[in-house]
mmCIF file of C-alpha atoms in Angstrom:
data_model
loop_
_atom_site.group_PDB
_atom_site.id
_atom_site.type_symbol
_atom_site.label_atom_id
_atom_site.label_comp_id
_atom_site.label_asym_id
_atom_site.label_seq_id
_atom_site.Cartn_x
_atom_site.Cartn_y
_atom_site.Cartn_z
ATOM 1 C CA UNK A 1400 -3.392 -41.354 -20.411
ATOM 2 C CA UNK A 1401 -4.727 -38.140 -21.596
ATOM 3 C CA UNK A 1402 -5.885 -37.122 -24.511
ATOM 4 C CA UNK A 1403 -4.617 -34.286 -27.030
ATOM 5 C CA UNK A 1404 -6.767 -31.631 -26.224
ATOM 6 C CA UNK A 1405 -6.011 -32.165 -22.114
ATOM 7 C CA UNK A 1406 -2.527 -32.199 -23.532
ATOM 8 C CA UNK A 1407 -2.677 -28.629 -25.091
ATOM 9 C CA UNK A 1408 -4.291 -27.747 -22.285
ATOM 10 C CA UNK A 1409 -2.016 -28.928 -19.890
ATOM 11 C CA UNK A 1410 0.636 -26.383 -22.307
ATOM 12 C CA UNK A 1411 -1.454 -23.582 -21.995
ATOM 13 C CA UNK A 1412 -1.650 -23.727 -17.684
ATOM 14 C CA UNK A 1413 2.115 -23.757 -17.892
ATOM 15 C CA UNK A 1414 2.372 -21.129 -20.211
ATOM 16 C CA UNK A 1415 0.351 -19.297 -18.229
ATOM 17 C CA UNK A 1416 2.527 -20.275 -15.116
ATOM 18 C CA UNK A 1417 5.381 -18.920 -16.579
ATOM 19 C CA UNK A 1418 4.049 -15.961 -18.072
ATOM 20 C CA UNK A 1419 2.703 -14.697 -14.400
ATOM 21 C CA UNK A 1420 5.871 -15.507 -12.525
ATOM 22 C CA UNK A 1421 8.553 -14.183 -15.147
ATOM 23 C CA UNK A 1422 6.588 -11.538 -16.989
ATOM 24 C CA UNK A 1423 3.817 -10.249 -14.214
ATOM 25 C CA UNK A 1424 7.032 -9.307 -12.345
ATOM 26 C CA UNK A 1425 7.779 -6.902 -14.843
ATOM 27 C CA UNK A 1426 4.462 -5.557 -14.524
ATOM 28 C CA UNK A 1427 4.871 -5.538 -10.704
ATOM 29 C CA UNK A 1428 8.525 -3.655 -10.855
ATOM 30 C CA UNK A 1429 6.342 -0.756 -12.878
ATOM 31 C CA UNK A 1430 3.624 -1.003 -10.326
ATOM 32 C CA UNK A 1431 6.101 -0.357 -7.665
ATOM 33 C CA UNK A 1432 8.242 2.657 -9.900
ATOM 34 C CA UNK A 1433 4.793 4.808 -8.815
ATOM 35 C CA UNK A 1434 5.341 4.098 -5.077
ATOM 36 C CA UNK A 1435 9.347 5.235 -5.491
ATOM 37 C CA UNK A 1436 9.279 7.248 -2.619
ATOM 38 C CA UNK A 1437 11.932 8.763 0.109
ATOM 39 C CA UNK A 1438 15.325 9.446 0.475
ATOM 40 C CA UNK A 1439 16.136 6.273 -1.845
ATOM 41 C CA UNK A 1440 12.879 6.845 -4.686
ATOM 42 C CA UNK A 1441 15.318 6.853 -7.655
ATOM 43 C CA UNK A 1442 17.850 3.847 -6.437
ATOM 44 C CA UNK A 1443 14.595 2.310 -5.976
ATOM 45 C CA UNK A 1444 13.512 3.079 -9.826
ATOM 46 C CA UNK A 1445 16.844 2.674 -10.895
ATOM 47 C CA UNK A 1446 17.182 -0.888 -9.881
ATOM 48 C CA UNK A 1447 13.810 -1.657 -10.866
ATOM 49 C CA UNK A 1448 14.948 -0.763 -14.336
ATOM 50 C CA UNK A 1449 18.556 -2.443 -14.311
ATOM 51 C CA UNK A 1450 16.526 -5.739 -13.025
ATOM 52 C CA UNK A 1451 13.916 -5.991 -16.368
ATOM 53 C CA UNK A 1452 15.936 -4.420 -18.681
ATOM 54 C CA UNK A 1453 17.108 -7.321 -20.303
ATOM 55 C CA UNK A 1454 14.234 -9.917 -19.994
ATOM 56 C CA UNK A 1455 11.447 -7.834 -20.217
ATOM 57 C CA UNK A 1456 11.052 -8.132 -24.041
ATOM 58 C CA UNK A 1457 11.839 -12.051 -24.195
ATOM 59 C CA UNK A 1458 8.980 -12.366 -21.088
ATOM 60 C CA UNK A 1459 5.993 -12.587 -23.604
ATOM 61 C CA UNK A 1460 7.039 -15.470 -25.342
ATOM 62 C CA UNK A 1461 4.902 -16.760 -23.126
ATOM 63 C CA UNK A 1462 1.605 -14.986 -23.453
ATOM 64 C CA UNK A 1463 2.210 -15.181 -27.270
ATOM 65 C CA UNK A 1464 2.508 -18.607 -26.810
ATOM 66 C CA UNK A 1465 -1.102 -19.182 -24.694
ATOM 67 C CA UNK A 1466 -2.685 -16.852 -27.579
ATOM 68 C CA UNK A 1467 -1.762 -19.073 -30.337
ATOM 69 C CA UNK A 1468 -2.481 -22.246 -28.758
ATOM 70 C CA UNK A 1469 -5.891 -20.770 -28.468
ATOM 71 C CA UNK A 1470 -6.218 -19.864 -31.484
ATOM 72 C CA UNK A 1471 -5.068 -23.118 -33.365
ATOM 73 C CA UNK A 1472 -5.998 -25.716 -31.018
ATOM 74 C CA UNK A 1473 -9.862 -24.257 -29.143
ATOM 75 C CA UNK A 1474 -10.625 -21.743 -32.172
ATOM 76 C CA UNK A 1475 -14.164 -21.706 -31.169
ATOM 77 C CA UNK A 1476 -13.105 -20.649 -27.760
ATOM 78 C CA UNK A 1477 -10.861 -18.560 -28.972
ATOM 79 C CA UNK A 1478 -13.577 -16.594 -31.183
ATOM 80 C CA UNK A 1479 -15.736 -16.356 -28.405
ATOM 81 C CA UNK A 1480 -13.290 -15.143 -26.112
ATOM 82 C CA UNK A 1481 -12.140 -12.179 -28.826
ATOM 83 C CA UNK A 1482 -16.118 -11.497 -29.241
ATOM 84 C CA UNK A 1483 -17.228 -10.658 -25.676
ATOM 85 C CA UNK A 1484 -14.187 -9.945 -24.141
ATOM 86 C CA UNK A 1485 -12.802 -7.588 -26.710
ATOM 87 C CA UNK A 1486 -13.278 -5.102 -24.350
ATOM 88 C CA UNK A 1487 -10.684 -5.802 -21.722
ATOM 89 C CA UNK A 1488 -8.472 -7.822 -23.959
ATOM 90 C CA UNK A 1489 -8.041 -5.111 -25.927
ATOM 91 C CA UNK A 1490 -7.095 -2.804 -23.102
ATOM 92 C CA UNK A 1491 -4.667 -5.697 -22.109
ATOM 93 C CA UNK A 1492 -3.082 -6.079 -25.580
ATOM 94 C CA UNK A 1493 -2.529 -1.842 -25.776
ATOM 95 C CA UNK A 1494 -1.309 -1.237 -22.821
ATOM 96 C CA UNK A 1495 1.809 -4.269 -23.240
ATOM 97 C CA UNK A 1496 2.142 -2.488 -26.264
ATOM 98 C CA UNK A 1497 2.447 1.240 -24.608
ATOM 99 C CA UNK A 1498 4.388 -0.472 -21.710
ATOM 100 C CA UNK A 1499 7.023 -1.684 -24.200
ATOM 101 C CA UNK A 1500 7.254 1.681 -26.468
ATOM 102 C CA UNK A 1501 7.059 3.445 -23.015
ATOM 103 C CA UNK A 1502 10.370 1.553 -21.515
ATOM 104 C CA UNK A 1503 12.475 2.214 -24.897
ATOM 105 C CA UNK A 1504 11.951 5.756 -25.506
ATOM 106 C CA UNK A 1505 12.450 6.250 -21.411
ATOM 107 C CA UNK A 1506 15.703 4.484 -21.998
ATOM 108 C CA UNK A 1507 16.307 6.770 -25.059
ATOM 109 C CA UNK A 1508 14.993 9.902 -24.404
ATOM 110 C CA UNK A 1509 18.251 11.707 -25.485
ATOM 111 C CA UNK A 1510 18.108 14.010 -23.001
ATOM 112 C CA UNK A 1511 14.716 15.205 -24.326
ATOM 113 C CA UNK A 1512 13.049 15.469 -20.601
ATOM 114 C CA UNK A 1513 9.810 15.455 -21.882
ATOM 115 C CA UNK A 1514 9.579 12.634 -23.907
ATOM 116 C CA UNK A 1515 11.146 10.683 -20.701
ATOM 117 C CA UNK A 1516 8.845 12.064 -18.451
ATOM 118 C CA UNK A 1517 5.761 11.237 -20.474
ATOM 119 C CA UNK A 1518 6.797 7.838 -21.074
ATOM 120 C CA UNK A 1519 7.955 6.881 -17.681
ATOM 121 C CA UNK A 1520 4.807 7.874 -16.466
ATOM 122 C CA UNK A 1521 2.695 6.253 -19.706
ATOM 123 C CA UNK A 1522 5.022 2.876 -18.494
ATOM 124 C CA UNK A 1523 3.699 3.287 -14.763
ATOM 125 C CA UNK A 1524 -0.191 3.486 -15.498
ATOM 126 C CA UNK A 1525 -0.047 0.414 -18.345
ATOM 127 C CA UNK A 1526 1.713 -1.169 -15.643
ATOM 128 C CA UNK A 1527 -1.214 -1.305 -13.835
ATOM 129 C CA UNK A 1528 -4.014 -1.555 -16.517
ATOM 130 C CA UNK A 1529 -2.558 -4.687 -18.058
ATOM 131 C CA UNK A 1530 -2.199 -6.990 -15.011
ATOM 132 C CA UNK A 1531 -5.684 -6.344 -13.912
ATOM 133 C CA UNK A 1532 -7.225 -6.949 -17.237
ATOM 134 C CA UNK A 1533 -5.793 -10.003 -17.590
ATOM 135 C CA UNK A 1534 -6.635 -10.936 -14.252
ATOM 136 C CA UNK A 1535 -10.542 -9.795 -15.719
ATOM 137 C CA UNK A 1536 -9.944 -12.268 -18.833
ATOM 138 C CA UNK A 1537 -9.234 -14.495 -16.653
ATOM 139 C CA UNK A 1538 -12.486 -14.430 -14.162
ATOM 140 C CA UNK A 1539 -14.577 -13.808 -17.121
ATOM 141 C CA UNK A 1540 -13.101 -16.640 -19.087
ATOM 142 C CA UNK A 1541 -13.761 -18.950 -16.073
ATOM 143 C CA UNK A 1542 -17.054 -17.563 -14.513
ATOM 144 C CA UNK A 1543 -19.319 -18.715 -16.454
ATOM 145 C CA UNK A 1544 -21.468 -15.730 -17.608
ATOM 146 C CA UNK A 1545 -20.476 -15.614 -21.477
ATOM 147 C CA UNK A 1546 -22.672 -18.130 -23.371
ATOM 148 C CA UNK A 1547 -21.653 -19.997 -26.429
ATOM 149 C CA UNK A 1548 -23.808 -22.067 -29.132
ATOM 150 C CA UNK A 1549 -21.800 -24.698 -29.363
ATOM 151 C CA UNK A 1550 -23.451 -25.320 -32.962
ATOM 152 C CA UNK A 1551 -23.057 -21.595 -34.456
ATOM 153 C CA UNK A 1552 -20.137 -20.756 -32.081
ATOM 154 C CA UNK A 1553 -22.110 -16.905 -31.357
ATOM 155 C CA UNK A 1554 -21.796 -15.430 -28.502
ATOM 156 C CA UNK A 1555 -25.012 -14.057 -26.560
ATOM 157 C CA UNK A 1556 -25.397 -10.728 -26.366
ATOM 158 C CA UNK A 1557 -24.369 -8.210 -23.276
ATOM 159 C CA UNK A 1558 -20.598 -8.307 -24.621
ATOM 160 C CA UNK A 1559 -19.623 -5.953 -21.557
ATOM 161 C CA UNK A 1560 -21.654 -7.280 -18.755
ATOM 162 C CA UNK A 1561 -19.605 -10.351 -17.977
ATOM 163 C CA UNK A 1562 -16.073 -8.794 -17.335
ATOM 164 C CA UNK A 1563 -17.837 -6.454 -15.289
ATOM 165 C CA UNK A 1564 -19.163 -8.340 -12.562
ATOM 166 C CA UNK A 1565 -17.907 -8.497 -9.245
ATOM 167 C CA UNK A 1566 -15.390 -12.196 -9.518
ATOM 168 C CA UNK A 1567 -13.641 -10.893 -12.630
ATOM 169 C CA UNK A 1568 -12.864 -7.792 -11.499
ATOM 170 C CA UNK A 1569 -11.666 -8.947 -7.633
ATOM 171 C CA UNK A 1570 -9.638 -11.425 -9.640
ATOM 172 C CA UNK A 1571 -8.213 -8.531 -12.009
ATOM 173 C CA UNK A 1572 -7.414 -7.328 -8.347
ATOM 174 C CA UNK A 1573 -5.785 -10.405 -7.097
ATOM 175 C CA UNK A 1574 -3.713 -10.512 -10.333
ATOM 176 C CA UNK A 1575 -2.326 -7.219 -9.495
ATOM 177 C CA UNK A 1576 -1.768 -8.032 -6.503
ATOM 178 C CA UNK A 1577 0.494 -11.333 -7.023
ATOM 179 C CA UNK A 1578 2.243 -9.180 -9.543
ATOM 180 C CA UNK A 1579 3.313 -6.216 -7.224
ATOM 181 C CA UNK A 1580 4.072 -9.257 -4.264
ATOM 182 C CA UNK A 1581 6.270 -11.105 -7.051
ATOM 183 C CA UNK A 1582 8.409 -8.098 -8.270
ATOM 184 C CA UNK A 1583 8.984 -7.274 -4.646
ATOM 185 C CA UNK A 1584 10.374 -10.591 -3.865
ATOM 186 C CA UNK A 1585 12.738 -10.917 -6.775
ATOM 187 C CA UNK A 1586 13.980 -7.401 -6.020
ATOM 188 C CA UNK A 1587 15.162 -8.439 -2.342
ATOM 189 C CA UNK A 1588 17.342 -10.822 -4.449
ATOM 190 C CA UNK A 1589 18.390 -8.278 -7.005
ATOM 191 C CA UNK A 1590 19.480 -5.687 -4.665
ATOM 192 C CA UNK A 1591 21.152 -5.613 -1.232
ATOM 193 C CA UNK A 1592 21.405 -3.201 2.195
ATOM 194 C CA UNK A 1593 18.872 -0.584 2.773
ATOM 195 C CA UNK A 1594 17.102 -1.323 -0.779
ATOM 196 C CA UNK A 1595 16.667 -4.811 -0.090
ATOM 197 C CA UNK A 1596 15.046 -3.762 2.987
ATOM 198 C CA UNK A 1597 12.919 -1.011 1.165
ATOM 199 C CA UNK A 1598 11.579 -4.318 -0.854
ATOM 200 C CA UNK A 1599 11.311 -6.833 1.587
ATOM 201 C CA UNK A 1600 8.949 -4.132 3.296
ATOM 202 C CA UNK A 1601 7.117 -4.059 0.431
ATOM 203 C CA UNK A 1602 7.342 -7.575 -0.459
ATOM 204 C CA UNK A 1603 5.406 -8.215 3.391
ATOM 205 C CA UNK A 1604 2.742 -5.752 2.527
ATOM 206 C CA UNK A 1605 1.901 -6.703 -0.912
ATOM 207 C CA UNK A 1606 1.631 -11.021 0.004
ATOM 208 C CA UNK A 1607 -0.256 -9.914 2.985
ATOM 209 C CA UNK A 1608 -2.596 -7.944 -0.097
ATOM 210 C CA UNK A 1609 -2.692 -11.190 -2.123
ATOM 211 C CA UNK A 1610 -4.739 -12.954 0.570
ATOM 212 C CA UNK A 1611 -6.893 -10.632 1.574
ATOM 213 C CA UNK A 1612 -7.957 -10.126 -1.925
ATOM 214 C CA UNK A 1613 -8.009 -13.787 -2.704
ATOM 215 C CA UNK A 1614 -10.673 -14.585 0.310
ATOM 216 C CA UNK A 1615 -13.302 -12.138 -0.942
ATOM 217 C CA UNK A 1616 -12.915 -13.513 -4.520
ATOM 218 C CA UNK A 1617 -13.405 -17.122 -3.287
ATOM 219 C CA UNK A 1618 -15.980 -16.187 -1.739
ATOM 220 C CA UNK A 1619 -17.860 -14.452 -4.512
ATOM 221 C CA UNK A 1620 -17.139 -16.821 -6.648
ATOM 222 C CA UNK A 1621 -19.070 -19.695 -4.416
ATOM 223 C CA UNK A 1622 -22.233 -18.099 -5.145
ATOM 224 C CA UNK A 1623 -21.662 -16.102 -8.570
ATOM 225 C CA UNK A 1624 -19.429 -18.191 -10.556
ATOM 226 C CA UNK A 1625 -20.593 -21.465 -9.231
ATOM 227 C CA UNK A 1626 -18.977 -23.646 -12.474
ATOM 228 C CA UNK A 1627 -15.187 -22.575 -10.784
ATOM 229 C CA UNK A 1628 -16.205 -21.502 -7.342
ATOM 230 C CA UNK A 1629 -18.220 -24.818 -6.316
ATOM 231 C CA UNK A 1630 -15.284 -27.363 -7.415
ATOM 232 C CA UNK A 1631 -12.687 -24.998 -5.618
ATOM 233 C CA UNK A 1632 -14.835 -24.545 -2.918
ATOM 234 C CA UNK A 1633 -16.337 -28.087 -1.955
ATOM 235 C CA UNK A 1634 -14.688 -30.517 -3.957
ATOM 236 C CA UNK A 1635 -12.614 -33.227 -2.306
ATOM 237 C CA UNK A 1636 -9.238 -32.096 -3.246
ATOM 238 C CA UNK A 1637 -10.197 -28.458 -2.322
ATOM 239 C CA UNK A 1638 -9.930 -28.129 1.098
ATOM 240 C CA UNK A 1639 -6.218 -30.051 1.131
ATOM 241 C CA UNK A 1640 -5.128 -27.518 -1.876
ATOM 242 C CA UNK A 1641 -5.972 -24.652 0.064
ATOM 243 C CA UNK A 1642 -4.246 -25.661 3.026
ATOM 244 C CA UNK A 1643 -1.362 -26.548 0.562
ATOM 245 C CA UNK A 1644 -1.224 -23.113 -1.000
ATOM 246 C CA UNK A 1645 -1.679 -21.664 2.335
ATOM 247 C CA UNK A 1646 1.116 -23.243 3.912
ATOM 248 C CA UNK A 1647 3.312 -22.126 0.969
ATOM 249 C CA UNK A 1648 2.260 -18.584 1.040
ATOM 250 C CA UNK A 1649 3.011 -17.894 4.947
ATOM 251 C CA UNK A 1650 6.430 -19.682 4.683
ATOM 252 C CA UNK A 1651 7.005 -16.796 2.346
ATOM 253 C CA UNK A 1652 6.610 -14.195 4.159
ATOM 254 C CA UNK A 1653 8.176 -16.558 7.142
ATOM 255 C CA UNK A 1654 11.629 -16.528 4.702
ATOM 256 C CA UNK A 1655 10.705 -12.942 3.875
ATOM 257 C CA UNK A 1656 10.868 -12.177 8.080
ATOM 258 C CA UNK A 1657 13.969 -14.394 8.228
ATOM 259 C CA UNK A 1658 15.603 -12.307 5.106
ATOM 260 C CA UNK A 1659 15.589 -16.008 3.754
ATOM 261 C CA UNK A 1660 15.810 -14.265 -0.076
ATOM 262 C CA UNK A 1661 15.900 -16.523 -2.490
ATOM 263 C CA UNK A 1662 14.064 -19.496 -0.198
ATOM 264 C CA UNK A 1663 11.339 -16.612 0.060
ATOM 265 C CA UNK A 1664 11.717 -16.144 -4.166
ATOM 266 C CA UNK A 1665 10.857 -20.280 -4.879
ATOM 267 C CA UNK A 1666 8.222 -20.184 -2.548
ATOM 268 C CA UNK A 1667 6.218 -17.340 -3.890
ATOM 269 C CA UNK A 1668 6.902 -18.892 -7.902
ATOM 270 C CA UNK A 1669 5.390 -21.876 -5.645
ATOM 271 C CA UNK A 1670 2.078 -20.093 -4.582
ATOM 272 C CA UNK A 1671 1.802 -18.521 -7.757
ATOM 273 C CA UNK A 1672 1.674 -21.801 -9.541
ATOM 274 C CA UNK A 1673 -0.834 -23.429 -6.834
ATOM 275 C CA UNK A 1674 -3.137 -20.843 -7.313
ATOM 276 C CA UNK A 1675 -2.916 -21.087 -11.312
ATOM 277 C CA UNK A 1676 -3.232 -24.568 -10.553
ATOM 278 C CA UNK A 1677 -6.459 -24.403 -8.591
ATOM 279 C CA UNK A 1678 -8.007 -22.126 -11.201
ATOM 280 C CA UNK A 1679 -7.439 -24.937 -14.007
ATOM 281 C CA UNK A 1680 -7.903 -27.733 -12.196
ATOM 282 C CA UNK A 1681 -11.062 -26.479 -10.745
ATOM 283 C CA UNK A 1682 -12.314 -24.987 -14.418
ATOM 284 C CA UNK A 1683 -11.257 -28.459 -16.267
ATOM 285 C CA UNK A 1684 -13.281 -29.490 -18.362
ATOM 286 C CA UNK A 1685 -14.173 -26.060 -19.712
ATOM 287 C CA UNK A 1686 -12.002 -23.781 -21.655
ATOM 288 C CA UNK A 1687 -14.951 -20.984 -21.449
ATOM 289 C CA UNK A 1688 -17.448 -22.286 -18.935
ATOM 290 C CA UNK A 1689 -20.021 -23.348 -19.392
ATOM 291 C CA UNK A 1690 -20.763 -23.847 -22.894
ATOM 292 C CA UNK A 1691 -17.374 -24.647 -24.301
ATOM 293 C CA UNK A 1692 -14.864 -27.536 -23.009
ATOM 294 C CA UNK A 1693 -11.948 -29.216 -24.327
ATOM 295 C CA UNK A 1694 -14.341 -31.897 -26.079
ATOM 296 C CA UNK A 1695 -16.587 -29.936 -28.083
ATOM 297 C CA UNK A 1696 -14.216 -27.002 -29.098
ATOM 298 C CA UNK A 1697 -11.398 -28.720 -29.725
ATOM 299 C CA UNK A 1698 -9.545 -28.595 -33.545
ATOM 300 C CA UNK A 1699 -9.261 -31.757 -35.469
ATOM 301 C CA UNK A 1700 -6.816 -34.305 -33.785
ATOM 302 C CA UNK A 1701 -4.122 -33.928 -36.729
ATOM 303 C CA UNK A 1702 -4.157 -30.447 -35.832
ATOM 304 C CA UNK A 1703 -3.413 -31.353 -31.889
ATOM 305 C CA UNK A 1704 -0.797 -33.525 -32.608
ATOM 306 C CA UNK A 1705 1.058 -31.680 -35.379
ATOM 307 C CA UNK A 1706 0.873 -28.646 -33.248
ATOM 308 C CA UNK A 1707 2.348 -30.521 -29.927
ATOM 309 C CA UNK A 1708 5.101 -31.723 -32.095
ATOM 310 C CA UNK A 1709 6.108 -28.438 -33.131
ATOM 311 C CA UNK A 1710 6.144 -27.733 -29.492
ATOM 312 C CA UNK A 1711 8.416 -30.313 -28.391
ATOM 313 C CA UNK A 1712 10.414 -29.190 -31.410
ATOM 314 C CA UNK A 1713 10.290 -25.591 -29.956
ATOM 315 C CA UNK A 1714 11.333 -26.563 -26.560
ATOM 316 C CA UNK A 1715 14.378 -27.808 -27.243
ATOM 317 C CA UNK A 1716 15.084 -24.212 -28.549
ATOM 318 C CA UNK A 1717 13.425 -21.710 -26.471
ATOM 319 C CA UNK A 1718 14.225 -23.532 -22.717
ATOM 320 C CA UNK A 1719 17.595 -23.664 -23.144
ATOM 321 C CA UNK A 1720 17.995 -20.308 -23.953
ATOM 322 C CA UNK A 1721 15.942 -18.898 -21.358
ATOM 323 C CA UNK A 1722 17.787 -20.594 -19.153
ATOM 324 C CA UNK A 1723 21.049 -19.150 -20.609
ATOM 325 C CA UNK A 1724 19.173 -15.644 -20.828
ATOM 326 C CA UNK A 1725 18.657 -15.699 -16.961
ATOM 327 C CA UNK A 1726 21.860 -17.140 -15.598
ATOM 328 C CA UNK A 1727 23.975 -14.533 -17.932
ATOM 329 C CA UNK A 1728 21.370 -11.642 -15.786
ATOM 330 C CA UNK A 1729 19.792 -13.103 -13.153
ATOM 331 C CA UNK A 1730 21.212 -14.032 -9.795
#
């Protein structure tokens, strides 16, 4: 049976599940706004906009939720984190917060043109920074370049150097990537006729971008992050994973070729968990490798268990109406 840290660790990879497939679609429909192009460019923006209008807000729950279960539960991981990667998490937090402010006032302008014009295109650049610097959090957190003592809890110096290398920044990459490939895919459900095919166009290209982003960052991370890239490299459950995730990713552009919509929409949620999945399953037992792991940075056990009460408290609230939220907009 696990234990309570696995436990709130087990939280956070859903969380974080979540967050990419609902709310790094919203990034990916902003993403896409700056490629509006052609005869159809503003349908194109237009249903982009109708499709996140009214979950866009209610999306980062999620992240909120990840940052606070830091905080309480690994607060020495948590500190660390803040201290050398204040840098790009910084850059991530701002630009969700331009993103946001950017969507309202394009959606109340009043009819002052230039206030739209500067926030639709403020909304279409931190629609791009954010993805990607969470996707360098993320290879940073997990490469295992930013050293901790586990007695004092300071951080080594060269606060910049370790979200800088080459694995967190392909994986920034790949995390912009699976967001553009994700908003493209729940658009071909969203719209129909020639804008569905405008999307599932761009739905082909941008899974086809996934993967060949994903094989150079495996591959870098084999030989510079070794404490991720060996046990998702040449562990014994890696090589049936891959296949796995694989499998799932080419029957998505398979449904995608068949204009099998919403087939093509479960399996790319499906590859986006599998590949959230390797990266904690491969990363267990560290929260920020190497120094730090869900033994030694853990908060007192009353802490753990009062906060995963709370949760299960919280659940009962927030699922439901999330799932009411999307079946009142979402098809």
């Amino acid at each position: 049976m696990p234990d309570l840290p696995q436990l709130v660790g087990a939280v956070i990879l859903v969380a974080m599940i979540v967050y990419v497939a609902s709310g790094g679609a919203d990034f990916g429909s902003g993403v896409w706004e700056l490629f509006a192009r052609g005869p159809r460019g503003q349908q194109q923006v237009r249903a982009l906009r109708v499709a996140i209008a009214p979950i866009w807000e209610a999306n980062h729950v999620w992240l909120i939720l990840v940052v606070v279960l830091l905080f309480v539960c690994f607060p020495a991981a948590f500190a660390a984190i803040m201290v050398a990667l204040h840098l790009p998490v910084t850059l991530m937090l701002v630009g969700i917060v331009l993103r946001g402010a950017a969507f309202a006032f394009q959606s109340y302008a009043a009819g002052d043109h230039a206030i739209e014009r500067h926030s639709v295109r403020l909304f279409r650049v931190a629609s791009m920074i954010t993805p990607m610097a969470l996707g360098v959090v993320a290879g940073a957190v997990a490469g295992g370049h930013i050293r901790v003592d586990a007695a004092t809890g300071a951080v080594a110096p060269g606060a910049v150097r370790p979200w800088l290398l080459p694995f967190p920044l392909l994986v920034g990459l790949m995390t912009l990537s699976l967001c553009t490939y994700l908003a493209a895919v729940y658009m071909t459900v969203e719209t129909e006729g020639p804008l569905r095919e405008d999307f599932r166009r761009r739905a082909l290209v941008a899974g086809c971008a996934v993967g060949a982003v994903a094989l150079p960052a495996a591959f870098v991370a084999h030989s510079e992050a070794p404490v991720i890239g060996v046990p998702l490299l040449a562990s014994a459950w890696s090589v049936p994973f891959h296949v796995t995730t694989g499998v799932v990713a080419v029957a998505a552009l398979v449904a995608l070729g068949r204009r099998s919509f919403r087939t093509a929409r479960f399996l790319a949620i499906a590859q986006t968990a599998l590949i959230l999945i390797g990266w904690g399953v491969a990363q267990y037992p560290f929260v920020l490798a190497p120094d730090l792991d869900v033994g030694n940075c853990a908060a007192d056990p009353a802490v753990l268990a009062a906060t995963l009460i709370v949760l299960g408290a919280g659940t009962v609230l927030l699922v439901p109406a999330f799932v009411c939220l999307y079946r009142v907009f979402k098809q």
